[in-house]
Tab-separated table of C-alpha atoms in Angstrom:
chain	number	residue	atom	x	y	z
A	16	MET	CA	77.114	103.746	100.681
A	17	LEU	CA	75.118	104.546	103.934
A	18	GLU	CA	72.276	102.571	102.425
A	19	ASN	CA	74.686	99.288	102.269
A	20	LEU	CA	75.712	99.698	105.467
A	21	ILE	CA	71.948	100.210	106.879
A	22	GLY	CA	71.312	96.904	105.286
A	23	ARG	CA	74.587	95.060	106.564
A	24	ASN	CA	73.252	96.303	110.410
A	25	HIS	CA	69.825	95.110	109.297
A	26	ILE	CA	71.161	91.454	108.747
A	27	GLY	CA	73.960	91.067	110.987
A	28	THR	CA	72.783	92.564	114.125
A	29	ASN	CA	71.493	89.218	115.996
A	30	SER	CA	74.632	87.797	115.152
A	31	LYS	CA	76.549	90.231	117.454
A	32	VAL	CA	75.926	87.952	120.548
A	33	GLY	CA	77.418	88.738	124.124
A	34	LEU	CA	78.856	91.939	123.069
A	35	GLY	CA	76.427	94.977	124.844
A	36	PRO	CA	74.332	96.863	123.119
A	37	THR	CA	77.426	99.719	123.179
A	38	ARG	CA	79.334	97.704	121.143
A	39	ARG	CA	80.731	100.058	118.290
A	40	PRO	CA	81.681	98.442	114.855
A	41	VAL	CA	85.268	96.677	114.194
A	42	ILE	CA	87.261	99.920	112.294
A	43	GLY	CA	90.030	99.307	109.718
A	44	LEU	CA	92.307	101.428	107.948
A	45	ALA	CA	93.898	100.965	104.537
A	46	LEU	CA	96.409	103.579	103.728
A	47	GLY	CA	97.881	103.312	100.375
A	48	GLY	CA	101.606	104.144	99.152
A	49	GLY	CA	102.494	107.071	97.366
A	50	ALA	CA	106.207	107.482	98.758
A	51	ALA	CA	106.818	111.120	100.383
A	52	ARG	CA	103.044	112.030	99.731
A	53	GLY	CA	102.762	109.069	101.842
A	54	PHE	CA	103.157	111.468	104.852
A	55	ALA	CA	99.405	113.000	104.362
A	56	HIS	CA	98.348	109.439	106.539
A	57	ILE	CA	99.162	111.430	109.591
A	58	GLY	CA	97.311	114.347	109.021
A	59	ILE	CA	94.415	111.624	108.662
A	60	MET	CA	95.360	109.519	111.613
A	61	ARG	CA	95.390	112.616	113.859
A	62	THR	CA	92.131	113.753	112.177
A	63	LEU	CA	90.575	110.857	112.983
A	64	LEU	CA	92.107	110.169	116.682
A	65	ALA	CA	90.683	113.887	117.677
A	66	HIS	CA	87.435	112.811	116.879
A	67	GLY	CA	87.626	109.518	118.948
A	68	ILE	CA	87.795	107.431	115.732
A	69	ASN	CA	90.151	104.365	116.831
A	70	PRO	CA	91.042	102.274	114.294
A	71	ASP	CA	91.340	98.537	115.690
A	72	ILE	CA	92.886	97.165	112.011
A	73	ILE	CA	95.751	99.233	110.098
A	74	VAL	CA	96.433	97.755	106.829
A	75	GLY	CA	99.112	99.594	104.851
A	76	THR	CA	101.042	99.343	101.909
A	77	SER	CA	104.419	101.245	101.375
A	78	MET	CA	104.503	104.389	103.086
A	79	GLY	CA	100.861	103.393	104.079
A	80	ALA	CA	102.731	100.523	106.214
A	81	VAL	CA	105.288	103.069	107.584
A	82	VAL	CA	102.769	105.363	108.973
A	83	GLY	CA	100.665	102.493	110.230
A	84	GLY	CA	102.703	100.715	111.730
A	85	THR	CA	104.550	103.303	114.083
A	86	PHE	CA	100.981	104.615	114.851
A	87	ALA	CA	100.514	100.606	115.365
A	88	SER	CA	103.407	100.709	117.649
A	89	GLY	CA	102.996	104.293	119.759
A	90	HIS	CA	105.164	106.174	117.990
A	91	LEU	CA	103.572	108.114	115.702
A	92	ASP	CA	104.545	111.105	117.372
A	93	THR	CA	108.096	110.024	116.444
A	94	LEU	CA	107.813	109.676	113.363
A	95	GLU	CA	105.902	113.227	112.114
A	96	GLU	CA	109.108	115.154	114.233
A	97	TRP	CA	111.416	113.377	112.128
A	98	ALA	CA	109.333	113.848	109.289
A	99	ARG	CA	108.983	117.369	110.174
A	100	GLY	CA	112.870	118.254	110.487
A	101	LEU	CA	113.233	116.690	106.633
A	102	GLN	CA	115.787	118.956	104.688
A	103	PRO	CA	116.818	118.631	100.954
A	104	ARG	CA	120.203	118.177	102.419
A	105	ASN	CA	119.613	115.773	105.300
A	106	ILE	CA	117.752	113.477	103.491
A	107	LEU	CA	120.549	113.177	101.189
A	108	GLY	CA	122.549	111.111	104.134
A	109	TYR	CA	119.715	108.675	104.321
A	110	LEU	CA	120.125	107.352	100.731
A	111	ASP	CA	123.252	104.479	100.495
A	112	ILE	CA	123.643	104.416	96.796
A	113	LYS	CA	124.197	101.102	95.996
A	114	LEU	CA	125.249	100.871	91.993
A	115	ASN	CA	126.345	97.247	92.224
A	116	GLY	CA	122.936	95.858	93.558
A	117	SER	CA	119.453	94.920	93.154
A	118	GLY	CA	118.621	98.510	93.581
A	119	LEU	CA	119.868	102.146	93.590
A	120	ILE	CA	119.526	102.869	97.312
A	121	GLY	CA	120.287	99.726	99.990
A	122	GLY	CA	117.796	100.642	102.433
A	123	ASP	CA	119.776	100.224	105.797
A	124	LYS	CA	120.325	103.721	106.484
A	125	LEU	CA	116.465	104.401	106.417
A	126	ALA	CA	116.132	100.756	108.209
A	127	ALA	CA	118.325	101.803	111.118
A	128	GLN	CA	116.204	104.920	112.139
A	129	LEU	CA	113.021	102.911	111.651
A	130	GLU	CA	114.694	100.990	114.252
A	131	ALA	CA	115.880	103.319	116.641
A	132	SER	CA	112.207	104.365	116.950
A	133	LEU	CA	110.189	100.858	116.879
A	134	GLY	CA	113.242	98.745	118.177
A	135	GLN	CA	112.647	94.952	118.144
A	136	VAL	CA	108.727	95.098	118.965
A	137	ALA	CA	107.080	92.089	116.899
A	138	ILE	CA	103.570	92.490	115.148
A	139	GLU	CA	102.203	89.906	117.234
A	140	ASP	CA	102.793	92.075	120.684
A	141	LEU	CA	100.912	95.426	118.640
A	142	GLN	CA	97.635	96.354	120.840
A	143	LEU	CA	96.144	96.463	117.415
A	144	ARG	CA	95.860	93.933	114.204
A	145	PHE	CA	98.212	95.272	111.978
A	146	ALA	CA	99.386	94.188	108.759
A	147	SER	CA	101.911	95.233	105.973
A	148	VAL	CA	101.510	94.377	102.374
A	149	ALA	CA	104.545	93.654	99.936
A	150	THR	CA	104.830	91.227	96.511
A	151	GLU	CA	106.990	88.316	96.272
A	152	VAL	CA	109.651	88.649	93.533
A	153	ARG	CA	109.552	85.622	91.546
A	154	THR	CA	105.893	85.088	92.089
A	155	GLY	CA	104.232	88.064	91.949
A	156	HIS	CA	102.100	86.423	95.209
A	157	GLU	CA	100.904	89.032	97.306
A	158	ILE	CA	101.885	88.675	100.982
A	159	TRP	CA	100.375	89.885	104.052
A	160	LEU	CA	103.326	90.369	106.665
A	161	THR	CA	101.052	89.340	110.192
A	162	ARG	CA	104.112	88.728	112.397
A	163	GLY	CA	107.597	89.275	112.947
A	164	ARG	CA	109.362	92.519	113.530
A	165	LEU	CA	107.433	95.276	112.877
A	166	VAL	CA	110.904	97.165	111.175
A	167	ASP	CA	110.758	94.298	108.527
A	168	ALA	CA	107.433	94.351	107.498
A	169	ILE	CA	107.457	97.698	106.864
A	170	ARG	CA	110.787	97.445	105.238
A	171	ALA	CA	109.903	95.146	102.580
A	172	SER	CA	106.364	96.978	101.935
A	173	PHE	CA	108.600	100.066	100.925
A	174	ALA	CA	111.289	98.021	98.303
A	175	LEU	CA	110.318	100.232	95.461
A	176	PRO	CA	111.864	97.994	92.362
A	177	GLY	CA	114.595	99.460	91.478
A	178	ILE	CA	115.191	101.768	93.364
A	179	PHE	CA	115.308	99.937	96.594
A	180	SER	CA	116.726	96.667	96.996
A	181	PRO	CA	114.578	93.331	98.076
A	182	PHE	CA	114.214	92.409	100.956
A	183	LEU	CA	114.376	88.807	103.048
A	184	VAL	CA	111.425	87.824	105.114
A	185	GLY	CA	112.010	84.537	105.555
A	186	ASP	CA	112.519	81.868	102.467
A	187	ARG	CA	110.626	85.030	100.208
A	188	TRP	CA	112.487	88.304	98.431
A	189	LEU	CA	109.627	91.028	99.011
A	190	VAL	CA	109.627	94.278	97.033
A	191	ASP	CA	106.875	97.102	97.532
A	192	GLY	CA	103.275	95.845	97.717
A	193	ALA	CA	101.798	98.552	95.272
A	194	LEU	CA	102.946	96.164	92.683
A	195	VAL	CA	99.774	94.044	94.046
A	196	ASN	CA	97.514	96.124	96.524
A	197	PRO	CA	98.125	99.356	96.430
A	198	VAL	CA	94.936	100.573	98.764
A	199	PRO	CA	94.762	97.417	100.793
A	200	VAL	CA	91.014	97.225	101.170
A	201	SER	CA	90.807	93.358	100.998
A	202	ALA	CA	93.251	92.496	103.710
A	203	ALA	CA	91.545	94.799	106.092
A	204	ARG	CA	88.646	93.171	105.347
A	205	ALA	CA	89.785	89.896	105.653
A	206	LEU	CA	91.079	90.879	108.997
A	207	GLY	CA	87.772	91.366	110.523
A	208	ALA	CA	86.768	95.243	109.641
A	209	GLU	CA	83.146	95.922	109.360
A	210	ILE	CA	84.032	99.326	108.311
A	211	VAL	CA	86.770	100.108	106.218
A	212	ILE	CA	88.076	103.885	105.906
A	213	ALA	CA	90.753	103.861	102.870
A	214	ALA	CA	93.479	106.686	102.058
A	215	ASN	CA	94.000	106.899	98.814
A	216	LEU	CA	97.438	109.224	97.892
A	217	SER	CA	97.229	108.913	93.262
A	218	SER	CA	93.467	110.075	93.121
A	219	ASP	CA	94.551	112.905	91.541
A	220	VAL	CA	98.479	112.086	89.775
A	221	PHE	CA	96.748	111.809	86.501
A	222	GLY	CA	93.006	111.926	86.997
A	223	HIS	CA	90.857	110.282	84.068
A	224	ALA	CA	93.520	109.216	81.689
A	225	THR	CA	92.069	108.455	78.349
A	226	THR	CA	93.614	106.700	75.008
A	227	ILE	CA	95.120	109.026	72.229
A	228	PHE	CA	93.999	106.905	69.349
A	229	ALA	CA	95.449	108.866	66.167
A	230	HIS	CA	98.895	109.629	66.930
A	231	GLY	CA	102.486	109.672	65.360
A	232	THR	CA	105.528	111.509	64.061
A	233	ASP	CA	105.272	114.853	61.590
A	234	THR	CA	107.059	114.864	58.679
A	235	ASP	CA	108.986	118.314	59.955
A	236	THR	CA	109.211	117.188	63.191
A	237	PRO	CA	112.557	115.033	64.132
A	238	ALA	CA	112.198	111.742	65.284
A	239	THR	CA	114.105	112.018	68.260
A	240	ILE	CA	115.538	114.985	70.779
A	241	ASP	CA	119.018	114.788	71.621
A	242	ASP	CA	120.602	115.658	74.686
A	243	VAL	CA	122.420	119.397	74.566
A	244	ALA	CA	126.184	118.525	75.085
A	245	PRO	CA	127.628	119.799	78.028
A	246	PRO	CA	130.524	122.577	77.407
A	247	LYS	CA	133.753	121.068	76.904
A	248	ARG	CA	136.090	121.669	80.114
A	249	GLY	CA	139.868	121.896	80.556
A	250	GLY	CA	142.005	121.105	83.025
A	251	ILE	CA	141.324	119.069	86.493
A	252	GLY	CA	137.225	119.742	85.245
A	253	LYS	CA	137.575	117.230	82.459
A	254	PHE	CA	138.131	114.017	85.526
A	255	PHE	CA	134.633	115.098	86.646
A	256	SER	CA	132.929	114.313	83.257
A	257	PRO	CA	132.040	110.501	84.200
A	258	GLU	CA	129.953	111.986	87.380
A	259	ARG	CA	128.159	114.604	85.160
A	260	THR	CA	127.404	112.493	82.445
A	261	MET	CA	126.061	110.063	84.977
A	262	LYS	CA	123.887	112.437	86.726
A	263	ARG	CA	122.637	113.785	83.339
A	264	GLU	CA	121.486	110.502	82.566
A	265	PHE	CA	119.861	109.466	85.729
A	266	PHE	CA	117.874	112.808	85.813
A	267	GLY	CA	117.739	113.763	82.016
A	268	GLY	CA	118.061	117.145	79.886
A	269	GLY	CA	117.758	118.286	76.802
A	270	GLY	CA	114.139	117.328	76.969
A	271	ARG	CA	114.307	113.544	77.603
A	272	PRO	CA	113.218	111.957	80.719
A	273	GLY	CA	115.972	110.768	83.181
A	274	ILE	CA	115.796	107.112	84.332
A	275	SER	CA	114.428	108.119	87.765
A	276	THR	CA	111.697	110.089	86.001
A	277	VAL	CA	110.729	107.252	83.666
A	278	MET	CA	110.763	104.830	86.962
A	279	ILE	CA	109.049	106.745	88.417
A	280	ASP	CA	106.352	107.844	86.101
A	281	ALA	CA	105.849	104.030	85.205
A	282	PHE	CA	105.606	103.351	88.829
A	283	ASN	CA	102.759	106.044	88.943
A	284	ILE	CA	100.729	105.134	86.234
A	285	MET	CA	101.002	101.242	87.394
A	286	GLN	CA	100.007	101.930	90.635
A	287	ASP	CA	97.001	104.528	89.457
A	288	ARG	CA	95.682	101.410	87.070
A	289	ILE	CA	95.721	98.926	89.836
A	290	THR	CA	94.022	101.073	92.521
A	291	ARG	CA	91.268	102.114	90.190
A	292	ALA	CA	90.712	98.460	89.331
A	293	ARG	CA	91.134	96.937	92.840
A	294	LEU	CA	88.980	99.600	94.771
A	295	ALA	CA	86.062	99.063	91.662
A	296	GLY	CA	86.077	95.417	92.639
A	297	ASP	CA	86.525	96.043	96.679
A	298	PRO	CA	85.661	99.337	97.903
A	299	PRO	CA	86.258	100.576	101.264
A	300	ASP	CA	83.157	101.549	103.115
A	301	LEU	CA	84.593	105.386	103.255
A	302	LEU	CA	87.590	106.615	100.966
A	303	ILE	CA	89.933	109.419	101.832
A	304	SER	CA	91.756	111.218	98.706
A	305	PRO	CA	94.342	113.937	99.274
A	306	ARG	CA	95.163	116.082	96.814
A	307	VAL	CA	98.762	115.592	96.786
A	308	ALA	CA	99.795	115.204	93.290
A	309	GLN	CA	102.168	118.348	93.197
A	310	ILE	CA	104.183	116.548	96.154
A	311	GLY	CA	107.301	114.468	94.164
A	312	TRP	CA	107.677	111.457	95.297
A	313	PHE	CA	110.942	112.583	96.958
A	314	ASP	CA	109.771	115.656	98.121
A	315	PHE	CA	110.540	114.233	101.921
A	316	HIS	CA	111.413	117.643	103.129
A	317	ARG	CA	107.807	118.948	102.468
A	318	ALA	CA	105.947	116.958	105.161
A	319	ALA	CA	104.350	119.538	107.154
A	320	GLU	CA	102.488	120.427	103.638
A	321	THR	CA	101.374	116.860	102.953
A	322	ILE	CA	100.420	116.257	106.260
A	323	ALA	CA	97.991	119.416	106.191
A	324	HIS	CA	96.753	117.735	103.002
A	325	GLY	CA	95.736	114.244	104.481
A	326	ALA	CA	94.636	116.576	107.593
A	327	ARG	CA	91.904	118.155	105.376
A	328	ALA	CA	90.374	115.694	103.828
A	329	ALA	CA	90.278	113.731	106.751
A	330	GLU	CA	88.110	116.434	108.075
A	331	ARG	CA	85.612	116.576	105.447
A	332	ALA	CA	84.804	113.138	105.882
A	333	ILE	CA	84.565	113.006	109.447
A	334	GLU	CA	80.882	113.760	109.117
A	335	SER	CA	80.098	110.506	106.943
A	336	ILE	CA	82.720	108.459	109.088
A	337	GLN	CA	80.383	109.232	112.176
A	338	GLU	CA	77.232	108.072	110.463
A	339	ALA	CA	78.592	105.210	109.190
A	340	ILE	CA	79.806	104.221	112.634
A	341	GLU	CA	76.540	105.255	114.116
A	342	ILE	CA	74.504	102.655	111.487
A	343	LEU	CA	76.312	99.867	112.148
A	344	SER	CA	76.374	100.216	116.164
A	345	PRO	CA	74.143	98.120	117.900
A	346	GLY	CA	70.983	99.193	118.568
A	347	ALA	CA	70.849	101.662	115.012
A	348	THR	CA	67.998	101.354	113.212
A	349	THR	CA	67.017	102.541	109.720
A	350	GLU	CA	64.514	105.012	111.040
A	351	SER	CA	67.119	106.820	112.850
A	352	ALA	CA	69.990	106.815	109.870
A	353	GLN	CA	69.283	107.916	107.281
A	354	PRO	CA	71.555	107.751	103.898
A	355	THR	CA	72.816	110.853	102.459
A	356	VAL	CA	74.659	109.370	99.535
A	357	THR	CA	72.618	107.283	97.507
A	358	ASP	CA	73.962	107.004	93.963
A	359	ASN	CA	77.762	105.738	94.748
A	360	ALA	CA	79.053	102.624	96.741
A	361	THR	CA	81.951	104.685	98.239
A	362	SER	CA	81.918	108.043	99.957
A	363	GLU	CA	84.780	109.689	98.501
A	364	VAL	CA	86.193	112.364	99.952
A	365	GLN	CA	89.355	114.766	99.005
A	366	ASP	CA	90.953	118.326	100.241
């Protein structure tokens, strides 16, 4: 990867006209999605800033848009304080369940929390370039939200299909950007980044999945797993049986996965495959991959742990990032910056 950067610097040095010998390359961050795992981005941001690495461009998908947008607007401290204070009980208070809509959760309560922090700030008024990535429902178009209310752009990007209702921006109904671009490296480059640092939160969720090419039902094994019937209840308890049945269907039981488990696992699998394909086609210059597979999608109450994972992964990448910045800075030479990675196109660091 660093050899490629050296070659890029050699070709492009003379094109940096009138910017002075001390100009550093434009740094872009591509922050991937992952629901509660997205709090790892806070740790990554903190570590980069502590080492003097300040991004000029931030592009986020889903929770990457939440963390990236709050940082771009100067409210990362507020987000971190809120995240660290979350507990399982108060998380439920942000879930406005809507069984008659196009998603299980309306998202209005979460949007109100964001709006209380971010206000009416517009993307075009931010001090750095920012974009959130969303997906148009009817067409599958990848939408880069680069203007308008920041809260709306963030809300559209994290609208996980089936969980959150789609969000209308302009004349387009938008859902989670991870459907098309889970780690938006391409968008960061298009906005002008010369070095792209990407954060992928799904690298260790499945590992290297394979193909099971010989599988079927054994003759002495039942074809299905029946749910365990709930005990019969008399008196007033019988009135709560529909609620118990609904919970059993939603969360699963008797060895059978529930609706929520199937939806989340399906989205995890899809996001993992799309991420691998897109990063192979357009790899970042440096890839940070926190090991957060053990953090569930809705484990928002584990923010402190998740932030620490992100910080550790970023800390291990600092030396490579600093070397990459030095290579692409005007005045850098191939003699003063020797490559330390020769086989891979991308330097990947995990915690």
